[in-house]
Amino acid sequence: MAAMVPLSAVVYALRLLPEFGLIIYKEQFLAFFLTLCLMLTFMIKPATQNADKSKVPWYDVILILATLGVGGYTAIWYHEMIEMMGLITIDKTILSAIGLFVLLEAARRLAGLTMVIVALVALAYAFFGHYLSGMFETRSIPFERLLIYNFLGTDAVLGTPLYVAATIVTAFVLFGQVLFMVGGGDAISNFSFALMGKRRGGPAKVAVLSSALFGSLSGSASANVATTGMITIPMMKKVGYTGAKAGAIEAVASTGGLVLPPVMAATGFLMAEFLGVPYSAIAIAAAIPALLFYLCVYLQVDLEAGKSGISAMHGSEVLPLKSALLQVAPVAFSFAVLLYVLFGLMQSPESSAFAATAATAAISLLVPRMRRAFTQYLKVLSVAGEAVVFIAVMCAVAGLVVGCLGLTGLGSSLSQNLVTLAGGNVWLLLMFAAVGCIVLGMGVPVTATYIILVILVGPALTQVGVNELAAHMFVFYFGTLSFLTPPVCLAVFVAVSIAGSGPWSTAFYALRFAVIAYLIPFVFVFNDAFLMQGGTLEIVQAVLAGSVGVFLLSISLVGYWSGVVSSLLRLVAFAVGILAFWVGSTSWLVCLLTLSVLIGLNYLQKMRNGKLVHI
């Protein structure tokens, strides 16, 4: 059954059914896909932690049969139900009630109570909202209509979020699983060590590079920390980083992968659907902010190593670069196929991912060390199917929340009230939006966070003249930062469990390493050149300004360059680093003068120490 999840996505996304004369509604496929995911949840995820895992209990059998009945009925008869969707009937009401119940129970098992509570609050608000007054008052909605609209409607559970999960996300999860199955994960890790291991603070730089690559594919900051952090955090501590700094570096690098093209943890594909633009436009727009983010982390990691006297790894611990390049070449070929089909041939994201998957499987048959037994190629389908279940269920619940917001009109009314509260001041509105995104995103998976926030907060930003793409990116960034921002900061707590460090000290360092992620959304709202919008000269200026700003901010925050930087100079570097992002002739002059002073001091330090810093 798990293998049927990606196979169904392949059949539908590549439009194979029409070749056999079978035309179905999109919602029929989504109902079938969601049914598979819900049944799998009840098969592999027990109701409680203490439940007997050796057998399927009677209540799970009932849930599985109920899911099969509801999902099967919907998938088979949806073409008839849609003709009378506006009529409230007993069969659709019962069908929807059971469907929403099993969906929320599956969400509880997979992600805990957070998303379930969010969904129940949304349902309760939609039903009881007419008793409220003021900005939160809604019209009266019959309970039966509320159930039917959310389960069978085209803008709720069976809406865009689940569609993206069932096609694009599934395609990329399959690509990632095949890549890791044939040894791509080890190749990426070895290449990262070979490229960065021999530099000062090598393990930390390995964490930055490898976590960026893994994070872009995995879609989960916490899972990425748990995977790569098991290797990188102990190695960072071994060479001299404190546990708090090692955990913070891994948490920040893993979280940054969620906003890094070309995959962006699949949320970028949702953004493309919402904006009605090709995914390539989203990936290109996200490039500069993501690269500045990782440049900031890399520079701070390097300066920390210089400040603490942390040396490079021994040559015996690192694979020679030539050997690592040979290992990673097939992986690079797979990514090249992905990018060529996506950007060169302008095909859909799911078609590009399937092409890259086929290329990966084909090249593994030609390279002896990557070749696997035939049964493993079959097993990877079921592994990918199980990996998709979590994302699909979370997207379905997010669709439920979106459906409730659509019925009540809260999204537009809340946006209007936010604008009124801010008095039309863009800066104040951005601050409200940033705090709201972080709070609403705490404990919620990043994909679901984006979906909910873009409905609630996005319209408020566009109302005051913010570019629509910039508004979506702003919401996406601050929703993602909930993984790093106390008090929840899930990625930090996972890193703490590995590093054995204090949670609050680790969270503090994470905020410092990720400082650019809190700054850059405000920057690209006012200067869309940072999103690759505008002329070539403007974009080049943005890149240079951002790089200078990141460099000065890193020196200021760490307090070190070629030597310890005085408090006064740190303060000046911080102020000028912020100023650098606001490109203009005056700011550039100030930045260049400050940079010249720092370079001069670096050479003075060289004369004392007899060496320059190499990063």
CSV table of C-alpha atoms in Angstrom, one decimal, residues 19 40 65 79 111 121 143 158 198-199 201 246 256 340 349 364 381 405 408 419 458 476 479 481-482 526 564 582 612:
chain,number,residue,atom,x,y,z
A,19,GLU,CA,-4.0,7.5,-22.5
A,40,LEU,CA,-1.2,3.7,6.2
A,65,LEU,CA,-12.4,0.2,7.2
A,79,HIS,CA,-18.3,12.9,-10.3
A,111,ALA,CA,2.2,15.4,14.7
A,121,VAL,CA,-10.4,26.0,16.6
A,143,PHE,CA,-23.1,22.6,10.7
A,158,LEU,CA,-9.3,18.3,-1.3
A,198,LYS,CA,40.7,21.0,6.0
A,199,ARG,CA,39.7,24.6,6.7
A,201,GLY,CA,36.6,25.0,12.0
A,246,ALA,CA,27.7,23.3,17.9
A,256,GLY,CA,18.1,27.4,6.3
A,340,TYR,CA,17.7,21.2,-17.0
A,349,PRO,CA,8.2,20.4,-11.1
A,364,SER,CA,23.2,3.7,-10.4
A,381,LEU,CA,8.8,3.0,-3.4
A,405,LEU,CA,-11.1,30.8,6.8
A,408,THR,CA,-15.8,32.9,7.4
A,419,VAL,CA,-3.7,47.4,8.3
A,458,GLY,CA,-0.4,37.9,3.1
A,476,PHE,CA,7.5,32.0,4.3
A,479,GLY,CA,7.0,31.1,9.4
A,481,LEU,CA,12.0,31.0,11.7
A,482,SER,CA,9.6,29.6,14.3
A,526,PHE,CA,11.5,47.5,0.2
A,564,VAL,CA,39.8,40.6,18.7
A,582,TRP,CA,19.8,50.0,2.0
A,612,LEU,CA,46.6,36.8,7.3
